[in-house]
PDB file of C-alpha atoms in Angstrom:
ATOM      1  CA  MET P 126     193.444  40.854  94.505  1.00 47.00           C
ATOM      2  CA  ALA P 127     190.881  40.832  97.364  1.00 46.00           C
ATOM      3  CA  ASP P 128     191.187  36.850  96.783  1.00 50.00           C
ATOM      4  CA  GLN P 129     194.666  36.026  97.897  1.00 50.00           C
ATOM      5  CA  SER P 130     194.391  39.363 101.179  1.00 53.00           C
ATOM      6  CA  ILE P 131     192.088  37.437 102.118  1.00 54.00           C
ATOM      7  CA  GLU P 132     194.577  33.706 102.882  1.00 57.00           C
ATOM      8  CA  PRO P 133     196.397  35.415 105.962  1.00 58.00           C
ATOM      9  CA  ILE P 134     192.991  36.648 107.321  1.00 54.00           C
ATOM     10  CA  LEU P 135     191.570  32.697 107.074  1.00 50.00           C
ATOM     11  CA  ALA P 136     195.253  31.838 108.308  1.00 56.00           C
ATOM     12  CA  LYS P 137     194.728  34.041 111.352  1.00 56.00           C
ATOM     13  CA  SER P 138     191.344  33.267 112.171  1.00 53.00           C
ATOM     14  CA  ALA P 139     192.643  28.959 112.033  1.00 54.00           C
ATOM     15  CA  ALA P 140     194.908  29.901 114.001  1.00 56.00           C
ATOM     16  CA  SER P 141     193.140  31.985 117.224  1.00 56.00           C
ATOM     17  CA  GLY P 142     189.608  29.909 116.795  1.00 54.00           C
ATOM     18  CA  ALA P 143     188.305  32.431 114.811  1.00 50.00           C
ATOM     19  CA  PRO P 144     184.680  31.770 112.466  1.00 52.00           C
ATOM     20  CA  ALA P 145     184.963  31.403 108.935  1.00 49.00           C
ATOM     21  CA  ILE P 146     181.760  33.463 108.672  1.00 49.00           C
ATOM     22  CA  ALA P 147     184.112  36.386 108.909  1.00 48.00           C
ATOM     23  CA  ALA P 148     185.224  35.600 104.955  1.00 48.00           C
ATOM     24  CA  PRO P 149     183.277  36.477 102.930  1.00 51.00           C
ATOM     25  CA  VAL P 150     182.016  39.455 104.877  1.00 48.00           C
ATOM     26  CA  VAL P 151     185.754  40.844 103.807  1.00 48.00           C
ATOM     27  CA  VAL P 152     185.042  39.623 100.286  1.00 48.00           C
ATOM     28  CA  ALA P 153     182.040  41.268  99.444  1.00 48.00           C
ATOM     29  CA  VAL P 154     183.260  44.941 100.906  1.00 47.00           C
ATOM     30  CA  ALA P 155     186.270  44.459  98.719  1.00 48.00           C
ATOM     31  CA  LYS P 156     184.538  43.115  95.464  1.00 49.00           C
ATOM     32  CA  SER P 157     181.864  45.799  96.124  1.00 49.00           C
ATOM     33  CA  ARG P 158     185.058  48.900  96.027  1.00 51.00           C
ATOM     34  CA  ARG P 159     183.689  50.016  92.761  1.00 53.00           C
ATOM     35  CA  PRO P 160     180.459  50.668  92.250  1.00 55.00           C
ATOM     36  CA  ARG P 161     180.055  52.601  95.724  1.00 60.00           C
ATOM     37  CA  ARG P 162     183.397  54.360  93.758  1.00 63.00           C
ATOM     38  CA  LEU P 163     181.058  54.946  90.774  1.00 62.00           C
ATOM     39  CA  GLY P 164     177.769  55.695  92.650  1.00 61.00           C
ATOM     40  CA  HIS P 165     180.468  58.009  94.243  1.00 65.00           C
ATOM     41  CA  LEU P 166     181.001  59.573  91.482  1.00 63.00           C
ATOM     42  CA  LEU P 167     177.621  59.567  89.537  1.00 63.00           C
ATOM     43  CA  GLU P 168     176.680  61.111  93.246  1.00 68.00           C
ATOM     44  CA  GLN P 169     178.498  64.973  91.879  1.00 72.00           C
ATOM     45  CA  GLU P 170     175.920  66.784  89.684  1.00 76.00           C
ATOM     46  CA  HIS P 171     178.678  67.943  87.169  1.00 76.00           C
ATOM     47  CA  ILE P 172     180.207  64.306  86.226  1.00 79.00           C
ATOM     48  CA  LEU P 173     176.501  62.923  86.200  1.00 78.00           C
ATOM     49  CA  ALA P 174     175.411  66.102  84.480  1.00 79.00           C
ATOM     50  CA  GLY P 175     177.855  64.952  81.542  1.00 81.00           C
ATOM     51  CA  ALA P 176     176.977  62.028  82.201  1.00 82.00           C
ATOM     52  CA  LEU P 177     173.238  61.588  80.958  1.00 84.00           C
ATOM     53  CA  LEU P 178     174.708  64.534  77.911  1.00 86.00           C
ATOM     54  CA  ALA P 179     176.992  62.810  76.366  1.00 89.00           C
ATOM     55  CA  PRO P 180     174.478  60.864  73.977  1.00 90.00           C
ATOM     56  CA  THR P 181     172.547  63.624  72.736  1.00 88.00           C
ATOM     57  CA  LEU P 182     175.682  65.590  72.522  1.00 87.00           C
ATOM     58  CA  VAL P 183     176.427  62.905  70.291  1.00 89.00           C
ATOM     59  CA  ILE P 184     174.037  62.306  67.985  1.00 89.00           C
ATOM     60  CA  LEU P 185     173.484  66.620  67.786  1.00 83.00           C
ATOM     61  CA  THR P 186     177.142  66.827  66.517  1.00 84.00           C
ATOM     62  CA  LEU P 187     176.714  63.503  63.785  1.00 85.00           C
ATOM     63  CA  PHE P 188     173.322  65.034  62.840  1.00 86.00           C
ATOM     64  CA  ILE P 189     172.993  68.229  63.125  1.00 84.00           C
ATOM     65  CA  ALA P 190     176.223  70.446  63.335  1.00 85.00           C
ATOM     66  CA  TYR P 191     178.414  68.745  61.286  1.00 87.00           C
ATOM     67  CA  PRO P 192     175.782  69.563  58.022  1.00 87.00           C
ATOM     68  CA  PHE P 193     175.752  72.700  59.411  1.00 88.00           C
ATOM     69  CA  VAL P 194     179.135  73.688  58.611  1.00 90.00           C
ATOM     70  CA  LEU P 195     179.022  71.541  55.907  1.00 90.00           C
ATOM     71  CA  GLY P 196     176.133  73.865  54.770  1.00 91.00           C
ATOM     72  CA  ILE P 197     178.413  76.593  55.431  1.00 92.00           C
ATOM     73  CA  TRP P 198     181.182  75.421  53.221  1.00 93.00           C
ATOM     74  CA  LEU P 199     178.352  75.021  50.381  1.00 92.00           C
ATOM     75  CA  ALA P 200     176.708  78.140  51.276  1.00 93.00           C
ATOM     76  CA  VAL P 201     180.403  80.513  50.161  1.00 92.00           C
ATOM     77  CA  SER P 202     182.296  77.985  47.712  1.00 93.00           C
ATOM     78  CA  ASP P 203     180.513  77.633  44.182  1.00 92.00           C
ATOM     79  CA  LYS P 204     180.489  73.985  44.678  1.00 92.00           C
ATOM     80  CA  VAL P 205     178.348  71.153  42.029  1.00 91.00           C
ATOM     81  CA  VAL P 206     177.834  68.407  41.638  1.00 88.00           C
ATOM     82  CA  GLY P 207     180.521  66.254  39.946  1.00 84.00           C
ATOM     83  CA  ARG P 208     182.961  69.424  40.045  1.00 86.00           C
ATOM     84  CA  PRO P 209     184.690  70.581  43.836  1.00 84.00           C
ATOM     85  CA  GLY P 210     183.500  73.825  45.060  1.00 84.00           C
ATOM     86  CA  ASN P 211     186.626  76.881  45.859  1.00 90.00           C
ATOM     87  CA  PHE P 212     186.102  79.206  48.090  1.00 92.00           C
ATOM     88  CA  VAL P 213     183.816  82.361  46.438  1.00 92.00           C
ATOM     89  CA  GLY P 214     183.282  84.251  49.470  1.00 90.00           C
ATOM     90  CA  LEU P 215     179.494  85.732  50.334  1.00 91.00           C
ATOM     91  CA  GLN P 216     179.070  85.708  46.207  1.00 94.00           C
ATOM     92  CA  ASN P 217     176.172  83.548  46.121  1.00 93.00           C
ATOM     93  CA  PHE P 218     173.578  85.545  48.484  1.00 93.00           C
ATOM     94  CA  TRP P 219     174.569  89.083  46.105  1.00 94.00           C
ATOM     95  CA  VAL P 220     173.344  86.369  43.315  1.00 93.00           C
ATOM     96  CA  ASN P 221     170.698  85.513  45.745  1.00 93.00           C
ATOM     97  CA  LEU P 222     169.308  89.345  45.858  1.00 93.00           C
ATOM     98  CA  HIS P 223     168.769  90.060  42.679  1.00 93.00           C
ATOM     99  CA  ASP P 224     167.224  87.205  41.845  1.00 94.00           C
ATOM    100  CA  THR P 225     163.426  87.654  41.571  1.00 95.00           C
ATOM    101  CA  ILE P 226     162.462  84.044  41.965  1.00 95.00           C
ATOM    102  CA  PHE P 227     164.691  84.360  45.069  1.00 95.00           C
ATOM    103  CA  LEU P 228     162.411  86.673  46.208  1.00 95.00           C
ATOM    104  CA  ARG P 229     158.844  86.008  46.003  1.00 96.00           C
ATOM    105  CA  ALA P 230     159.817  82.865  48.188  1.00 95.00           C
ATOM    106  CA  PHE P 231     160.913  84.850  49.967  1.00 94.00           C
ATOM    107  CA  GLN P 232     157.955  87.125  50.434  1.00 95.00           C
ATOM    108  CA  ASN P 233     156.198  83.595  50.596  1.00 96.00           C
ATOM    109  CA  THR P 234     158.259  82.917  53.141  1.00 94.00           C
ATOM    110  CA  PHE P 235     156.870  85.440  55.556  1.00 93.00           C
ATOM    111  CA  VAL P 236     153.447  85.536  53.789  1.00 96.00           C
ATOM    112  CA  TYR P 237     152.603  81.408  55.083  1.00 96.00           C
ATOM    113  CA  THR P 238     154.056  81.661  58.237  1.00 94.00           C
ATOM    114  CA  PHE P 239     152.587  84.127  59.643  1.00 95.00           C
ATOM    115  CA  ILE P 240     149.232  84.010  58.261  1.00 97.00           C
ATOM    116  CA  ALA P 241     149.874  80.196  58.950  1.00 97.00           C
ATOM    117  CA  THR P 242     150.559  80.470  62.619  1.00 96.00           C
ATOM    118  CA  ILE P 243     147.508  83.523  63.468  1.00 96.00           C
ATOM    119  CA  LEU P 244     145.241  80.869  61.894  1.00 97.00           C
ATOM    120  CA  LYS P 245     146.108  78.306  64.116  1.00 97.00           C
ATOM    121  CA  LEU P 246     146.344  79.632  66.990  1.00 96.00           C
ATOM    122  CA  ALA P 247     143.602  81.660  66.907  1.00 96.00           C
ATOM    123  CA  LEU P 248     141.075  77.773  65.451  1.00 96.00           C
ATOM    124  CA  GLY P 249     142.916  76.416  68.007  1.00 95.00           C
ATOM    125  CA  MET P 250     142.646  78.606  71.268  1.00 95.00           C
ATOM    126  CA  GLY P 251     138.640  77.561  70.121  1.00 94.00           C
ATOM    127  CA  ALA P 252     139.634  74.663  69.622  1.00 94.00           C
ATOM    128  CA  ALA P 253     141.075  74.472  73.383  1.00 94.00           C
ATOM    129  CA  LEU P 254     138.172  76.389  75.274  1.00 92.00           C
ATOM    130  CA  LEU P 255     135.402  74.067  73.715  1.00 91.00           C
ATOM    131  CA  LEU P 256     137.377  71.084  74.508  1.00 90.00           C
ATOM    132  CA  ASN P 257     137.924  72.564  78.626  1.00 89.00           C
ATOM    133  CA  HIS P 258     134.041  72.034  78.190  1.00 86.00           C
ATOM    134  CA  HIS P 259     132.712  68.861  79.500  1.00 84.00           C
ATOM    135  CA  PHE P 260     129.790  67.902  76.596  1.00 83.00           C
ATOM    136  CA  ARG P 261     128.712  64.126  75.513  1.00 84.00           C
ATOM    137  CA  PHE P 262     131.525  62.233  73.092  1.00 84.00           C
ATOM    138  CA  LYS P 263     134.223  64.181  74.227  1.00 82.00           C
ATOM    139  CA  ARG P 264     136.976  61.599  73.763  1.00 85.00           C
ATOM    140  CA  ILE P 265     135.753  60.624  70.334  1.00 88.00           C
ATOM    141  CA  VAL P 266     136.405  64.578  69.309  1.00 85.00           C
ATOM    142  CA  ARG P 267     139.456  64.593  70.903  1.00 84.00           C
ATOM    143  CA  ALA P 268     141.075  62.018  69.409  1.00 84.00           C
ATOM    144  CA  GLY P 269     139.522  62.968  65.981  1.00 86.00           C
ATOM    145  CA  MET P 270     140.816  66.263  66.410  1.00 86.00           C
ATOM    146  CA  LEU P 271     144.167  65.165  66.185  1.00 87.00           C
ATOM    147  CA  LEU P 272     144.176  62.743  63.096  1.00 88.00           C
ATOM    148  CA  PRO P 273     145.776  65.631  60.792  1.00 90.00           C
ATOM    149  CA  TRP P 274     148.361  65.855  62.936  1.00 88.00           C
ATOM    150  CA  ILE P 275     149.663  62.556  63.067  1.00 89.00           C
ATOM    151  CA  VAL P 276     148.382  61.456  59.349  1.00 91.00           C
ATOM    152  CA  PRO P 277     152.038  61.107  57.306  1.00 91.00           C
ATOM    153  CA  THR P 278     152.745  64.681  55.545  1.00 91.00           C
ATOM    154  CA  VAL P 279     152.712  63.553  51.805  1.00 92.00           C
ATOM    155  CA  LEU P 280     148.811  61.241  52.276  1.00 92.00           C
ATOM    156  CA  SER P 281     147.275  64.100  53.623  1.00 93.00           C
ATOM    157  CA  THR P 282     148.750  66.344  50.832  1.00 94.00           C
ATOM    158  CA  LEU P 283     147.829  64.366  48.576  1.00 94.00           C
ATOM    159  CA  ALA P 284     144.197  64.083  49.269  1.00 93.00           C
ATOM    160  CA  TRP P 285     143.789  67.239  49.268  1.00 95.00           C
ATOM    161  CA  GLN P 286     145.613  67.325  46.052  1.00 93.00           C
ATOM    162  CA  TRP P 287     143.315  65.370  44.459  1.00 92.00           C
ATOM    163  CA  MET P 288     140.084  67.192  46.042  1.00 93.00           C
ATOM    164  CA  PHE P 289     141.387  70.920  45.039  1.00 93.00           C
ATOM    165  CA  ASP P 290     142.484  68.247  40.867  1.00 90.00           C
ATOM    166  CA  ALA P 291     141.039  70.741  38.042  1.00 83.00           C
ATOM    167  CA  THR P 292     139.082  67.996  36.489  1.00 85.00           C
ATOM    168  CA  PHE P 293     138.124  65.772  39.992  1.00 85.00           C
ATOM    169  CA  SER P 294     137.379  68.128  42.593  1.00 87.00           C
ATOM    170  CA  VAL P 295     135.416  67.760  46.004  1.00 90.00           C
ATOM    171  CA  PHE P 296     134.715  71.429  46.517  1.00 91.00           C
ATOM    172  CA  ASN P 297     133.980  72.030  42.278  1.00 91.00           C
ATOM    173  CA  TRP P 298     131.029  69.508  42.572  1.00 91.00           C
ATOM    174  CA  VAL P 299     129.675  70.484  45.822  1.00 92.00           C
ATOM    175  CA  LEU P 300     129.888  74.239  43.974  1.00 91.00           C
ATOM    176  CA  ILE P 301     128.156  73.062  41.030  1.00 90.00           C
ATOM    177  CA  ASN P 302     125.688  71.096  42.590  1.00 91.00           C
ATOM    178  CA  VAL P 303     124.178  73.902  44.693  1.00 92.00           C
ATOM    179  CA  GLY P 304     124.197  76.065  42.477  1.00 88.00           C
ATOM    180  CA  LEU P 305     127.439  78.552  43.900  1.00 88.00           C
ATOM    181  CA  ILE P 306     129.799  79.028  40.280  1.00 86.00           C
ATOM    182  CA  SER P 307     128.933  77.586  37.016  1.00 85.00           C
ATOM    183  CA  GLN P 308     132.506  76.857  35.987  1.00 88.00           C
ATOM    184  CA  ARG P 309     135.565  74.670  37.979  1.00 89.00           C
ATOM    185  CA  ILE P 310     138.140  76.887  39.314  1.00 89.00           C
ATOM    186  CA  LEU P 311     141.211  76.178  39.603  1.00 90.00           C
ATOM    187  CA  TRP P 312     142.350  76.592  42.211  1.00 93.00           C
ATOM    188  CA  LEU P 313     146.257  75.659  42.239  1.00 92.00           C
ATOM    189  CA  GLY P 314     146.378  76.790  38.498  1.00 90.00           C
ATOM    190  CA  ASP P 315     146.637  80.732  39.833  1.00 89.00           C
ATOM    191  CA  GLY P 316     149.507  82.051  42.425  1.00 91.00           C
ATOM    192  CA  THR P 317     146.842  83.603  45.114  1.00 92.00           C
ATOM    193  CA  MET P 318     145.144  81.532  45.175  1.00 94.00           C
ATOM    194  CA  ALA P 319     147.646  78.089  45.609  1.00 95.00           C
ATOM    195  CA  MET P 320     148.903  80.270  47.848  1.00 96.00           C
ATOM    196  CA  GLY P 321     145.917  80.296  49.768  1.00 95.00           C
ATOM    197  CA  CYS P 322     144.742  76.390  49.000  1.00 96.00           C
ATOM    198  CA  LEU P 323     148.853  76.302  51.015  1.00 96.00           C
ATOM    199  CA  ILE P 324     147.509  77.948  53.766  1.00 97.00           C
ATOM    200  CA  LEU P 325     144.463  75.818  54.484  1.00 97.00           C
ATOM    201  CA  VAL P 326     146.405  72.716  54.608  1.00 97.00           C
ATOM    202  CA  ASN P 327     148.725  74.368  56.567  1.00 97.00           C
ATOM    203  CA  VAL P 328     145.938  75.447  59.065  1.00 97.00           C
ATOM    204  CA  TRP P 329     144.442  71.672  59.049  1.00 96.00           C
ATOM    205  CA  ARG P 330     147.593  70.142  59.197  1.00 95.00           C
ATOM    206  CA  GLY P 331     148.838  71.964  62.394  1.00 94.00           C
ATOM    207  CA  MET P 332     145.298  73.358  64.111  1.00 95.00           C
ATOM    208  CA  PRO P 333     144.944  70.436  66.286  1.00 94.00           C
ATOM    209  CA  PHE P 334     149.109  70.686  68.120  1.00 93.00           C
ATOM    210  CA  PHE P 335     148.083  74.403  68.907  1.00 95.00           C
ATOM    211  CA  ALA P 336     144.720  72.791  70.494  1.00 94.00           C
ATOM    212  CA  ILE P 337     145.990  70.050  72.656  1.00 92.00           C
ATOM    213  CA  THR P 338     148.900  71.993  73.655  1.00 94.00           C
ATOM    214  CA  LEU P 339     146.884  74.897  74.373  1.00 94.00           C
ATOM    215  CA  LEU P 340     144.600  72.533  76.589  1.00 93.00           C
ATOM    216  CA  ALA P 341     146.897  71.122  78.598  1.00 92.00           C
ATOM    217  CA  GLY P 342     147.351  74.718  79.379  1.00 92.00           C
ATOM    218  CA  LEU P 343     143.323  74.964  80.642  1.00 92.00           C
ATOM    219  CA  GLN P 344     143.837  72.337  82.406  1.00 91.00           C
ATOM    220  CA  THR P 345     146.065  74.265  84.571  1.00 89.00           C
ATOM    221  CA  VAL P 346     144.477  77.349  85.320  1.00 88.00           C
ATOM    222  CA  ASN P 347     142.182  76.531  88.473  1.00 88.00           C
ATOM    223  CA  PRO P 348     138.853  77.172  88.596  1.00 86.00           C
ATOM    224  CA  ASP P 349     138.779  78.968  91.567  1.00 88.00           C
ATOM    225  CA  LEU P 350     140.142  81.328  89.976  1.00 88.00           C
ATOM    226  CA  HIS P 351     137.328  81.914  87.456  1.00 83.00           C
ATOM    227  CA  GLU P 352     134.292  81.836  90.329  1.00 86.00           C
ATOM    228  CA  ALA P 353     136.208  84.330  92.377  1.00 89.00           C
ATOM    229  CA  ALA P 354     135.749  86.606  88.759  1.00 87.00           C
ATOM    230  CA  GLU P 355     132.316  85.833  88.400  1.00 86.00           C
ATOM    231  CA  ILE P 356     131.300  87.086  91.011  1.00 86.00           C
ATOM    232  CA  ASP P 357     132.861  90.405  91.144  1.00 84.00           C
ATOM    233  CA  GLY P 358     130.965  90.596  87.834  1.00 85.00           C
ATOM    234  CA  ALA P 359     132.728  89.717  85.313  1.00 85.00           C
ATOM    235  CA  ASN P 360     131.926  88.353  82.076  1.00 88.00           C
ATOM    236  CA  ALA P 361     133.342  84.911  80.246  1.00 84.00           C
ATOM    237  CA  TRP P 362     135.254  87.855  77.675  1.00 88.00           C
ATOM    238  CA  GLN P 363     136.768  89.455  81.288  1.00 88.00           C
ATOM    239  CA  ARG P 364     137.541  86.467  82.365  1.00 89.00           C
ATOM    240  CA  PHE P 365     139.350  84.821  79.559  1.00 89.00           C
ATOM    241  CA  TRP P 366     141.291  88.254  79.201  1.00 90.00           C
ATOM    242  CA  ARG P 367     142.319  89.343  82.876  1.00 88.00           C
ATOM    243  CA  VAL P 368     142.731  85.579  84.136  1.00 89.00           C
ATOM    244  CA  THR P 369     142.706  82.811  81.617  1.00 90.00           C
ATOM    245  CA  LEU P 370     145.180  84.311  78.871  1.00 90.00           C
ATOM    246  CA  PRO P 371     147.712  85.213  81.430  1.00 89.00           C
ATOM    247  CA  LEU P 372     148.322  82.487  82.969  1.00 90.00           C
ATOM    248  CA  ILE P 373     148.133  80.481  80.017  1.00 91.00           C
ATOM    249  CA  LYS P 374     151.061  82.873  77.206  1.00 90.00           C
ATOM    250  CA  PRO P 375     153.510  81.265  78.313  1.00 87.00           C
ATOM    251  CA  ILE P 376     153.070  77.928  76.658  1.00 90.00           C
ATOM    252  CA  MET P 377     150.840  79.658  73.899  1.00 92.00           C
ATOM    253  CA  LEU P 378     154.126  81.675  73.434  1.00 89.00           C
ATOM    254  CA  VAL P 379     156.565  78.009  73.395  1.00 89.00           C
ATOM    255  CA  VAL P 380     153.684  77.040  70.954  1.00 93.00           C
ATOM    256  CA  VAL P 381     154.246  79.805  68.700  1.00 92.00           C
ATOM    257  CA  LEU P 382     157.981  79.796  68.433  1.00 89.00           C
ATOM    258  CA  PHE P 383     157.961  76.236  67.484  1.00 90.00           C
ATOM    259  CA  SER P 384     154.724  76.592  64.560  1.00 92.00           C
ATOM    260  CA  MET P 385     156.761  79.370  63.264  1.00 91.00           C
ATOM    261  CA  ILE P 386     160.739  76.722  63.012  1.00 89.00           C
ATOM    262  CA  ALA P 387     158.106  74.541  61.919  1.00 91.00           C
ATOM    263  CA  THR P 388     156.239  77.208  59.290  1.00 93.00           C
ATOM    264  CA  PHE P 389     159.341  78.464  58.399  1.00 90.00           C
ATOM    265  CA  GLY P 390     160.866  75.510  56.557  1.00 88.00           C
ATOM    266  CA  ASP P 391     158.126  73.197  55.231  1.00 92.00           C
ATOM    267  CA  PHE P 392     158.617  72.018  52.303  1.00 93.00           C
ATOM    268  CA  GLN P 393     156.712  68.573  51.515  1.00 93.00           C
ATOM    269  CA  LEU P 394     152.880  70.199  52.343  1.00 95.00           C
ATOM    270  CA  ILE P 395     154.017  72.632  49.037  1.00 96.00           C
ATOM    271  CA  TYR P 396     156.010  70.306  47.322  1.00 95.00           C
ATOM    272  CA  VAL P 397     154.078  68.147  47.143  1.00 94.00           C
ATOM    273  CA  LEU P 398     150.326  70.820  46.226  1.00 95.00           C
ATOM    274  CA  THR P 399     152.336  73.609  44.012  1.00 94.00           C
ATOM    275  CA  ARG P 400     156.083  72.304  43.437  1.00 92.00           C
ATOM    276  CA  GLY P 401     156.868  76.022  43.670  1.00 93.00           C
ATOM    277  CA  GLY P 402     154.036  76.561  40.946  1.00 89.00           C
ATOM    278  CA  PRO P 403     152.538  77.924  38.692  1.00 90.00           C
ATOM    279  CA  TYR P 404     154.987  79.650  37.002  1.00 89.00           C
ATOM    280  CA  SER P 405     157.542  79.654  40.434  1.00 90.00           C
ATOM    281  CA  SER P 406     154.894  81.939  42.343  1.00 92.00           C
ATOM    282  CA  THR P 407     154.852  79.475  45.090  1.00 95.00           C
ATOM    283  CA  HIS P 408     158.235  78.974  46.595  1.00 95.00           C
ATOM    284  CA  VAL P 409     159.386  79.064  49.660  1.00 95.00           C
ATOM    285  CA  PHE P 410     162.740  78.450  50.312  1.00 92.00           C
ATOM    286  CA  GLY P 411     162.623  74.982  51.768  1.00 92.00           C
ATOM    287  CA  THR P 412     161.474  74.368  48.107  1.00 95.00           C
ATOM    288  CA  TYR P 413     163.372  76.880  45.921  1.00 95.00           C
ATOM    289  CA  ALA P 414     166.663  75.585  47.699  1.00 94.00           C
ATOM    290  CA  TYR P 415     165.277  71.721  46.375  1.00 94.00           C
ATOM    291  CA  GLU P 416     164.985  73.207  42.475  1.00 94.00           C
ATOM    292  CA  ILE P 417     168.928  74.701  42.485  1.00 94.00           C
ATOM    293  CA  ALA P 418     170.530  72.104  44.960  1.00 92.00           C
ATOM    294  CA  MET P 419     169.548  69.241  43.407  1.00 90.00           C
ATOM    295  CA  ARG P 420     167.922  69.427  40.087  1.00 89.00           C
ATOM    296  CA  ALA P 421     170.176  72.000  38.626  1.00 90.00           C
ATOM    297  CA  ALA P 422     173.330  70.817  40.844  1.00 91.00           C
ATOM    298  CA  LYS P 423     174.508  73.583  42.008  1.00 93.00           C
ATOM    299  CA  LEU P 424     174.792  73.470  45.569  1.00 93.00           C
ATOM    300  CA  GLY P 425     175.929  75.997  46.526  1.00 93.00           C
ATOM    301  CA  GLN P 426     173.730  78.290  45.598  1.00 93.00           C
ATOM    302  CA  GLY P 427     171.779  75.446  47.316  1.00 93.00           C
ATOM    303  CA  ALA P 428     172.474  76.460  50.366  1.00 93.00           C
ATOM    304  CA  SER P 429     172.971  79.779  50.427  1.00 93.00           C
ATOM    305  CA  ILE P 430     169.501  79.861  49.704  1.00 93.00           C
ATOM    306  CA  SER P 431     169.204  77.622  53.514  1.00 89.00           C
ATOM    307  CA  LEU P 432     171.234  79.764  54.945  1.00 90.00           C
ATOM    308  CA  PHE P 433     169.119  83.130  54.164  1.00 86.00           C
ATOM    309  CA  LEU P 434     166.078  81.727  56.633  1.00 80.00           C
ATOM    310  CA  PHE P 435     168.693  81.610  59.736  1.00 85.00           C
ATOM    311  CA  PRO P 436     169.457  84.861  60.768  1.00 86.00           C
ATOM    312  CA  PHE P 437     165.103  85.480  60.541  1.00 81.00           C
ATOM    313  CA  LEU P 438     164.887  81.568  62.095  1.00 82.00           C
ATOM    314  CA  LEU P 439     167.813  83.170  64.979  1.00 86.00           C
ATOM    315  CA  MET P 440     165.931  86.614  65.152  1.00 85.00           C
ATOM    316  CA  VAL P 441     162.717  85.449  66.428  1.00 80.00           C
ATOM    317  CA  ILE P 442     163.854  82.422  69.081  1.00 81.00           C
ATOM    318  CA  VAL P 443     166.577  85.345  70.388  1.00 86.00           C
ATOM    319  CA  PHE P 444     163.262  87.856  71.128  1.00 83.00           C
ATOM    320  CA  GLN P 445     159.752  85.252  72.125  1.00 77.00           C
ATOM    321  CA  LEU P 446     162.618  83.440  74.633  1.00 79.00           C
ATOM    322  CA  TRP P 447     162.980  87.179  75.530  1.00 85.00           C
ATOM    323  CA  TYR P 448     159.885  87.959  76.000  1.00 79.00           C
ATOM    324  CA  ILE P 449     158.874  84.511  77.596  1.00 75.00           C
ATOM    325  CA  ARG P 450     161.013  85.301  79.757  1.00 79.00           C
ATOM    326  CA  ARG P 451     159.935  88.812  80.842  1.00 78.00           C
ATOM    327  CA  SER P 452     156.272  88.236  81.723  1.00 68.00           C
ATOM    328  CA  ASP P 453     157.846  84.931  83.503  1.00 64.00           C
TER     329      ASP P 453
END
């Protein structure tokens, strides 16, 4: 349309003696209308926001929303491998509440999550305070601290499994040679001891995330505030408690929230190290749901075990977000 509308203009310019150089200008203006129109649309915030969010929403729908809805359907059905499921309501949840292994997994999940999160927060805060000071080889120490978090979970857990092995345990070898014990300890042979080992490995792996994130928060604190508090006579503990902690509390709460969500749903570490044993004493929701759904082929009951955790996670998330907004 733009090229056809130029011909009368060229004829008039030729008749009037005007320079023909005006033709390319008109063509350029005509061709630029469409990009300008698109740019005008993108200047509207709601259209630009929708265009930017559309790819993310598609991915979330395909990989999160659909599996979640499918999990809800499986949880209220008697679906097993090789047979279509029928709607059974809350029967699977009722069966779980009368399953002793499920009740043990329920207890283990909360014990494992809360103890590991508290230890990661305490040790991560200590490491962040240490790294916030200047000392030699600080960059090397900071890089080395990230290794447990960077190494794939399965590989690092296999190394820990070897260290806890009843026959080849490094810990047993060291303790026997220094004379602290006379017989090998079955680190993974007792339920309580095995749960302690799981918490230890989780803390070792997750503490660097706390340390680096809290270190970033500490570096945003204005040093003048510490100097003013020191002039007023505040000691190191008072400066940390009255100045540093209130300023980094929002960051700390977000890190705790992410850690609790990840630890609640932990599967790889526990399954590789103990597989829920000995005698199903270290099962958590993730490993027990896998055993029921994949090994016993009870997809409906396995899905109900997985969804049992959802209300508790939702309550934790809502409470922490409410507390963060209240603190702000």
